[in-house]
mmCIF file of C-alpha atoms in Angstrom:
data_model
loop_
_atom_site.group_PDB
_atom_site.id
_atom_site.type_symbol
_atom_site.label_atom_id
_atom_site.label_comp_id
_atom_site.label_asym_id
_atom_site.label_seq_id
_atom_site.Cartn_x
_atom_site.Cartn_y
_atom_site.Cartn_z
ATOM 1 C CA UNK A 219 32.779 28.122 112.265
ATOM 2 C CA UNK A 220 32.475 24.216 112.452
ATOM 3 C CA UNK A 221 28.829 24.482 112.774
ATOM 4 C CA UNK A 222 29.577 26.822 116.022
ATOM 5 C CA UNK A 223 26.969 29.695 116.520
ATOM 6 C CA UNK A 224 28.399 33.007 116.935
ATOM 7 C CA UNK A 225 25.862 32.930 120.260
ATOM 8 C CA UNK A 226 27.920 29.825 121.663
ATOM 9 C CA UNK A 227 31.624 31.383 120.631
ATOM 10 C CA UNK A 228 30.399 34.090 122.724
ATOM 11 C CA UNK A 229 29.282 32.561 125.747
ATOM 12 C CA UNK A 230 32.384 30.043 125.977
ATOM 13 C CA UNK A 231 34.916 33.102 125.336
ATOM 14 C CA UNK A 232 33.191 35.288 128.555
ATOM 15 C CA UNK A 233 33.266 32.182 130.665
ATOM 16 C CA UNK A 234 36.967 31.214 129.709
ATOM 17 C CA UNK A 235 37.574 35.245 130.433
ATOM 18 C CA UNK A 236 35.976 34.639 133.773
ATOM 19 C CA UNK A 237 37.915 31.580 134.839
ATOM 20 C CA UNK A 238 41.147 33.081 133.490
ATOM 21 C CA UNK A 239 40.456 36.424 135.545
ATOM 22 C CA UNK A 240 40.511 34.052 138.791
ATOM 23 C CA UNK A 241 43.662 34.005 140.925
ATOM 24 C CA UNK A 242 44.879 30.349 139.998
ATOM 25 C CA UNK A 243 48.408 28.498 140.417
ATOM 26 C CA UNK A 244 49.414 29.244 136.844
ATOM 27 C CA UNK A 245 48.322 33.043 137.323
ATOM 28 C CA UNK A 246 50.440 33.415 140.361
ATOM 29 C CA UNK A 247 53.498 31.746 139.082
ATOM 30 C CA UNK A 248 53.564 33.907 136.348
ATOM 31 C CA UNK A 249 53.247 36.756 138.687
ATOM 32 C CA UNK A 250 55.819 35.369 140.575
ATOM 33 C CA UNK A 251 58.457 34.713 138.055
ATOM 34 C CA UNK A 252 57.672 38.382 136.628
ATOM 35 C CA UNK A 253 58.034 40.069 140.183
ATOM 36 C CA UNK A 254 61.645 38.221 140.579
ATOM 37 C CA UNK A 255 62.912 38.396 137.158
ATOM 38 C CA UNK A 256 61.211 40.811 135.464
ATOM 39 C CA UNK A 257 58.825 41.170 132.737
ATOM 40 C CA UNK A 258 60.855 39.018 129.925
ATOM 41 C CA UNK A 259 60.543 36.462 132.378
ATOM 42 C CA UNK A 260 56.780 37.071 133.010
ATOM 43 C CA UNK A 261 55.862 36.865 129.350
ATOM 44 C CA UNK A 262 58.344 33.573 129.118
ATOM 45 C CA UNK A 263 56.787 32.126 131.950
ATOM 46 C CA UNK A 264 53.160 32.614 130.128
ATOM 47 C CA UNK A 265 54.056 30.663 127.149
ATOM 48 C CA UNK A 266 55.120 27.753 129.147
ATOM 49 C CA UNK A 267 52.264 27.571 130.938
ATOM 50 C CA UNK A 268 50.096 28.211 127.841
ATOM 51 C CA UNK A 269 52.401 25.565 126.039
ATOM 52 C CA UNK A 270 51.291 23.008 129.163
ATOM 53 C CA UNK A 271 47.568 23.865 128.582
ATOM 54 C CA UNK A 272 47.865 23.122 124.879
ATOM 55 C CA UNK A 273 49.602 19.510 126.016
ATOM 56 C CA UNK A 274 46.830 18.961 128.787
ATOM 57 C CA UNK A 275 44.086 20.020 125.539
ATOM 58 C CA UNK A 276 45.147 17.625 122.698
ATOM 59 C CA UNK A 277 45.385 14.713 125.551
ATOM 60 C CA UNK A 278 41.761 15.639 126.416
ATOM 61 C CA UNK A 279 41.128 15.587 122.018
ATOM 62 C CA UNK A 280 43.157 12.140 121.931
ATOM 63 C CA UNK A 281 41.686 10.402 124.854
ATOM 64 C CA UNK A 282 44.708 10.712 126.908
ATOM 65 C CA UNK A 283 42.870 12.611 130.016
ATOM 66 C CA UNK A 284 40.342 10.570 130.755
ATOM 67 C CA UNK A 285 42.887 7.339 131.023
ATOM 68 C CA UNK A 286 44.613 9.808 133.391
ATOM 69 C CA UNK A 287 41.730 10.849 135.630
ATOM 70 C CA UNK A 288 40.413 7.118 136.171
ATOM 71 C CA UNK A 289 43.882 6.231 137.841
ATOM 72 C CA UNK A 290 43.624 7.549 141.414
ATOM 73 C CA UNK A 291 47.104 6.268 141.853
ATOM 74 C CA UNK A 292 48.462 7.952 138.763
ATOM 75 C CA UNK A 293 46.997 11.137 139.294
ATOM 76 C CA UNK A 294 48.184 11.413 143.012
ATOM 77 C CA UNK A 295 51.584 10.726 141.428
ATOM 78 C CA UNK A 296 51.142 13.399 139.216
ATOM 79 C CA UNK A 297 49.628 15.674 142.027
ATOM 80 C CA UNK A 298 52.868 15.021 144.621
ATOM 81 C CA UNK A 299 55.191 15.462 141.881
ATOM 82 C CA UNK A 300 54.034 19.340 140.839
ATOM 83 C CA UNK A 301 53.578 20.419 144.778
ATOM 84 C CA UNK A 302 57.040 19.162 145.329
ATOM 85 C CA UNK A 303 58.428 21.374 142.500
ATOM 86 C CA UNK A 304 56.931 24.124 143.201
ATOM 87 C CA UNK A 305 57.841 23.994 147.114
ATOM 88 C CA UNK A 306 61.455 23.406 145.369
ATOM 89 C CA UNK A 307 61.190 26.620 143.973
ATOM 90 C CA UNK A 308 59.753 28.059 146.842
ATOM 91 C CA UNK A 309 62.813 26.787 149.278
ATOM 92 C CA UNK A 310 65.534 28.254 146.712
ATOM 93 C CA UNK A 311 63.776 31.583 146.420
ATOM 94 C CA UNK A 312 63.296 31.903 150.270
ATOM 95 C CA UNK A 313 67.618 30.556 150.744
ATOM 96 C CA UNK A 314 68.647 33.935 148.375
ATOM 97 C CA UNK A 315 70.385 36.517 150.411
ATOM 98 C CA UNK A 316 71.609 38.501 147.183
ATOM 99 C CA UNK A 317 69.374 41.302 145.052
ATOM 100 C CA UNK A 318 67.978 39.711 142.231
ATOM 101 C CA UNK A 319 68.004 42.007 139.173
ATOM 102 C CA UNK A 320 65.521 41.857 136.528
ATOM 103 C CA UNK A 321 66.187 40.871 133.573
ATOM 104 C CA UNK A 322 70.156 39.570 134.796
ATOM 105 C CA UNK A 323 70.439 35.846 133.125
ATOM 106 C CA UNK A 324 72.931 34.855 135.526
ATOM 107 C CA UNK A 325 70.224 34.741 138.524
ATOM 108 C CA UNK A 326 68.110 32.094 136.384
ATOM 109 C CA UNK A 327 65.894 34.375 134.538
ATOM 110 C CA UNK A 328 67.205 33.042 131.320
ATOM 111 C CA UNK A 329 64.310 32.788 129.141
ATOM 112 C CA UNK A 330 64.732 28.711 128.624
ATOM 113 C CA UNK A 331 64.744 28.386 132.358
ATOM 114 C CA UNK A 332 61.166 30.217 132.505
ATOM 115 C CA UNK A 333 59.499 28.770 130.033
ATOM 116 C CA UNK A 334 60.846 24.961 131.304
ATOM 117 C CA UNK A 335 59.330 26.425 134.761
ATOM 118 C CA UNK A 336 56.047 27.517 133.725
ATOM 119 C CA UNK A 337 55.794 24.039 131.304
ATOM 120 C CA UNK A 338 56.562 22.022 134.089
ATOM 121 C CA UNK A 339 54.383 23.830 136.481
ATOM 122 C CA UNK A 340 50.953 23.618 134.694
ATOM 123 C CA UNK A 341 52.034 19.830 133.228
ATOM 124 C CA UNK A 342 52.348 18.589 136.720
ATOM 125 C CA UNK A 343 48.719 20.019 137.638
ATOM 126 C CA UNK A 344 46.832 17.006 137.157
ATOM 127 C CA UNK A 345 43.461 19.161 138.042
ATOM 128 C CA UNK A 346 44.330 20.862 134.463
ATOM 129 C CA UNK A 347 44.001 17.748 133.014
ATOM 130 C CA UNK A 348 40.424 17.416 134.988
ATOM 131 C CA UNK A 349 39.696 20.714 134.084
ATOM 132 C CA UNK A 350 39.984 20.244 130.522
ATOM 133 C CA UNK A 351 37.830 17.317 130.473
ATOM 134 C CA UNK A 352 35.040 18.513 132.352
ATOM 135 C CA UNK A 353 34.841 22.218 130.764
ATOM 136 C CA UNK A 354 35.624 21.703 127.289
ATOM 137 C CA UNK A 355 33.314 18.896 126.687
ATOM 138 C CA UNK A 356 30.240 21.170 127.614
ATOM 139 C CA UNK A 357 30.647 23.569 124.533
ATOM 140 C CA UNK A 358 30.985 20.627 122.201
ATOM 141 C CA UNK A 359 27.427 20.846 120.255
ATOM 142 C CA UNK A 360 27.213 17.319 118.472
ATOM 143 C CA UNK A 361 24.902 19.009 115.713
ATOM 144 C CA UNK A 362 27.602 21.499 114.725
ATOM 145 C CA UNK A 363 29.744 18.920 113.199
ATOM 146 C CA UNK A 364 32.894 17.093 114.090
ATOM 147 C CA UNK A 365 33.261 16.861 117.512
ATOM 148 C CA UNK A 366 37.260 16.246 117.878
ATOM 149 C CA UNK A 367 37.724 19.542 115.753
ATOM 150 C CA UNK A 368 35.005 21.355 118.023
ATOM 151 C CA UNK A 369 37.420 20.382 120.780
ATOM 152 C CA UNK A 370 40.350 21.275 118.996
ATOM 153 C CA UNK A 371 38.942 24.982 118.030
ATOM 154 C CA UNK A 372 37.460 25.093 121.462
ATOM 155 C CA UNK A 373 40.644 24.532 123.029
ATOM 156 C CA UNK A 374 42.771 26.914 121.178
ATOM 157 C CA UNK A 375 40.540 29.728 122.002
ATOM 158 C CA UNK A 376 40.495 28.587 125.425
ATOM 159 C CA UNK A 377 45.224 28.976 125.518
ATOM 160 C CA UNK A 378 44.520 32.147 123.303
ATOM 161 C CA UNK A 379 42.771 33.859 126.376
ATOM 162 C CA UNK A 380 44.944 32.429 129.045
ATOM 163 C CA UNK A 381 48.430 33.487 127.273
ATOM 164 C CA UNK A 382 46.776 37.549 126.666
ATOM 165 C CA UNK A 383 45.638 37.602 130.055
ATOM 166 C CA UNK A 384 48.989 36.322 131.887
ATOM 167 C CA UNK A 385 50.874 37.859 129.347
ATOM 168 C CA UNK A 386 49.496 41.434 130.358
ATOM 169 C CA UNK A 387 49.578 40.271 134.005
ATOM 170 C CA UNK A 388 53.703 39.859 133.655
ATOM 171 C CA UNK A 389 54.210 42.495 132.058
ATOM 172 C CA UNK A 390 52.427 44.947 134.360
ATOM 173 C CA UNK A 391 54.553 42.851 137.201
ATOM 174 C CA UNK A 392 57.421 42.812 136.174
ATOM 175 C CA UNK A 393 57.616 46.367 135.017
ATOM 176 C CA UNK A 394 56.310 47.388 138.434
ATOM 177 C CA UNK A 395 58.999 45.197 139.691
ATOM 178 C CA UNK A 396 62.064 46.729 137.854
ATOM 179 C CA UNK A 397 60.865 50.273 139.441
ATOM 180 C CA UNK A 398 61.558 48.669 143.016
ATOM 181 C CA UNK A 399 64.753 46.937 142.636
ATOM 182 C CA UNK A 400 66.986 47.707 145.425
ATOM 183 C CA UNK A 401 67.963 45.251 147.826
ATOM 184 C CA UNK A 402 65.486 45.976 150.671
ATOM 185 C CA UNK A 403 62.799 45.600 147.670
ATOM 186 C CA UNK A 404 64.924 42.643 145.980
ATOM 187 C CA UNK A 405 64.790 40.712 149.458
ATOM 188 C CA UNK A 406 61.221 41.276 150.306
ATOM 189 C CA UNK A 407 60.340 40.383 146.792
ATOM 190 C CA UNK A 408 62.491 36.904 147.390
ATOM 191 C CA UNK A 409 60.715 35.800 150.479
ATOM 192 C CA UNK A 410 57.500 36.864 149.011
ATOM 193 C CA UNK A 411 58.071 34.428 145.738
ATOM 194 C CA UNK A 412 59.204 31.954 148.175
ATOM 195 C CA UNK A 413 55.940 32.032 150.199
ATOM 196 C CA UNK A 414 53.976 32.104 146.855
ATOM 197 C CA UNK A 415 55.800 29.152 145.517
ATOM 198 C CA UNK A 416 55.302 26.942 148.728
ATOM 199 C CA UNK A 417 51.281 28.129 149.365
ATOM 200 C CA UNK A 418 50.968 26.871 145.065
ATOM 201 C CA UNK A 419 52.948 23.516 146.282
ATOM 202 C CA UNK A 420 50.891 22.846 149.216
ATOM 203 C CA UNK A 421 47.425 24.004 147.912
ATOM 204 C CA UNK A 422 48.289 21.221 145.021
ATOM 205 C CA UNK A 423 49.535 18.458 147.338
ATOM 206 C CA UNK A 424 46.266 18.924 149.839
ATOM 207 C CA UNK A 425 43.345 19.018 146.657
#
C-alpha cells in the first residue's frame, strides 16, 4: 500500500501497540471518565481523544506542527492552558459530596460533555503535537511514493490503534465501575478521579 512493505506496516503497527499500551494522560482520562461515569462515557471519552489525535496528525501532514513546536512561547501557552483544565476537572471531581451514577446524564456524563472533554484534553497536549512530528516522520520511506499520503495512511493507523485500545480500556472500567456503585464506592471513586485529574494537570504544566 503506497509503496509501504508489508515488513514496515508491521513494525510501525507493534511499536504504535507498544506506545499505546503505556499509561499516558489520554489513557488515564479515559479511565477516569469511565470509572465516574461509566462505560458510555469511557468509549465517548475515546473518540474525543482519538478525534484530537487526528487534529494534532493532519497539522503534522499540513505543516501546522512544526510552526507550533518552534514557538517556545506558543507552546508553553498551549502547555499551561491543558494542565489548567485538567486540574479544573480535577478540583470539581474532588468538591462532589453526592454518588455519581453511571450512566445518569444529569451528573455530566452526557455523551457531548465527554467527548468535548477528551477533545479538549489531548488538543491542549502540545507534546502530542511533538509526538506526532517526531514519530510519524520515521516510517515515512521516500522511495515508497508520496510522502504526505504516507503520513496520512501512517497516521490513521496510528488513531485506529489508540481508539481500540482505550476503547476496550473504558469499557472494562466502566463496567467494573457500575458493579461498585454505592456511595462509599461513588465517593472514593470521586476523590480518586480528582487526584488523577490534578497528577495529568501538573505532570503537563512541569514537562
Amino acid at each position: 500500500m503506497l509503496g509501504l512493505s508489508v515488513a514496515a506496516l508491521a513494525g510501525y503497527l507493534a511499536a504504535i501497540v507498544v506506545l499505546m499500551v503505556t499509561p499516558g494522560p489520554d489513557m488515564m482520562f479515559v479511565l477516569a471518565n469511565a470509572t465516574r461515569y461509566g462505560a458510555q462515557s469511557g468509549v465517548v471519552a475515546a473518540l474525543g481523544v482519538a478525534a484530537g489525535e487526528a487534529v494534532h496528525i493532519a497539522a503534522v501532514v499540513g505543516g501546522l506542527a512544526t510552526v507550533i513546536s518552534a514557538s517556545p512561547t506558543l507552546f508553553t501557552a498551549i502547555r499551561w492552558a491543558g494542565a489548567a483544565y485538567l486540574i479544573v476537572l480535577g478540583v470539581r471531581a474532588a468538591r462532589r459530596r453526592d454518588p455519581v451514577t453511571a450512566g445518569d446524564p444529569d451528573r455530566g456524563a452526557s455523551p457531548g460533555r465527554a467527548f468535548l472533554r477528551g477533545l479538549v484534553t489531548n488538543l491542549l497536549n502540545p507534546k502530542m503535537i511533538l509526538f506526532s512530528v517526531a514519530f510519524l516522520p520515521q516510517f515515512v520511506d521516500p522511495a515508497a511514493g508520496d510522502a504526505t499520503a504516507q503520513l496520512v495512511l501512517l497516521g490513521a493507523l496510528f488513531v485506529a490503534v489508540q481508539l481500540a485500545v482505550d476503547v476496550t480500556l473504558g469499557v472494562g472500567a466502566g463496567r467494573l465501575a457500575r458493579r461498585m456503585a454505592d456511595r462509599r464506592w461513588s465517593r472514593r471513586i470521586n476523590r480518586l478521579c480528582a487526584v488523577a485529574f490534578v497528577a495529568l494537570g501538573v505532570r503537563l504544566a512541569v514537562g
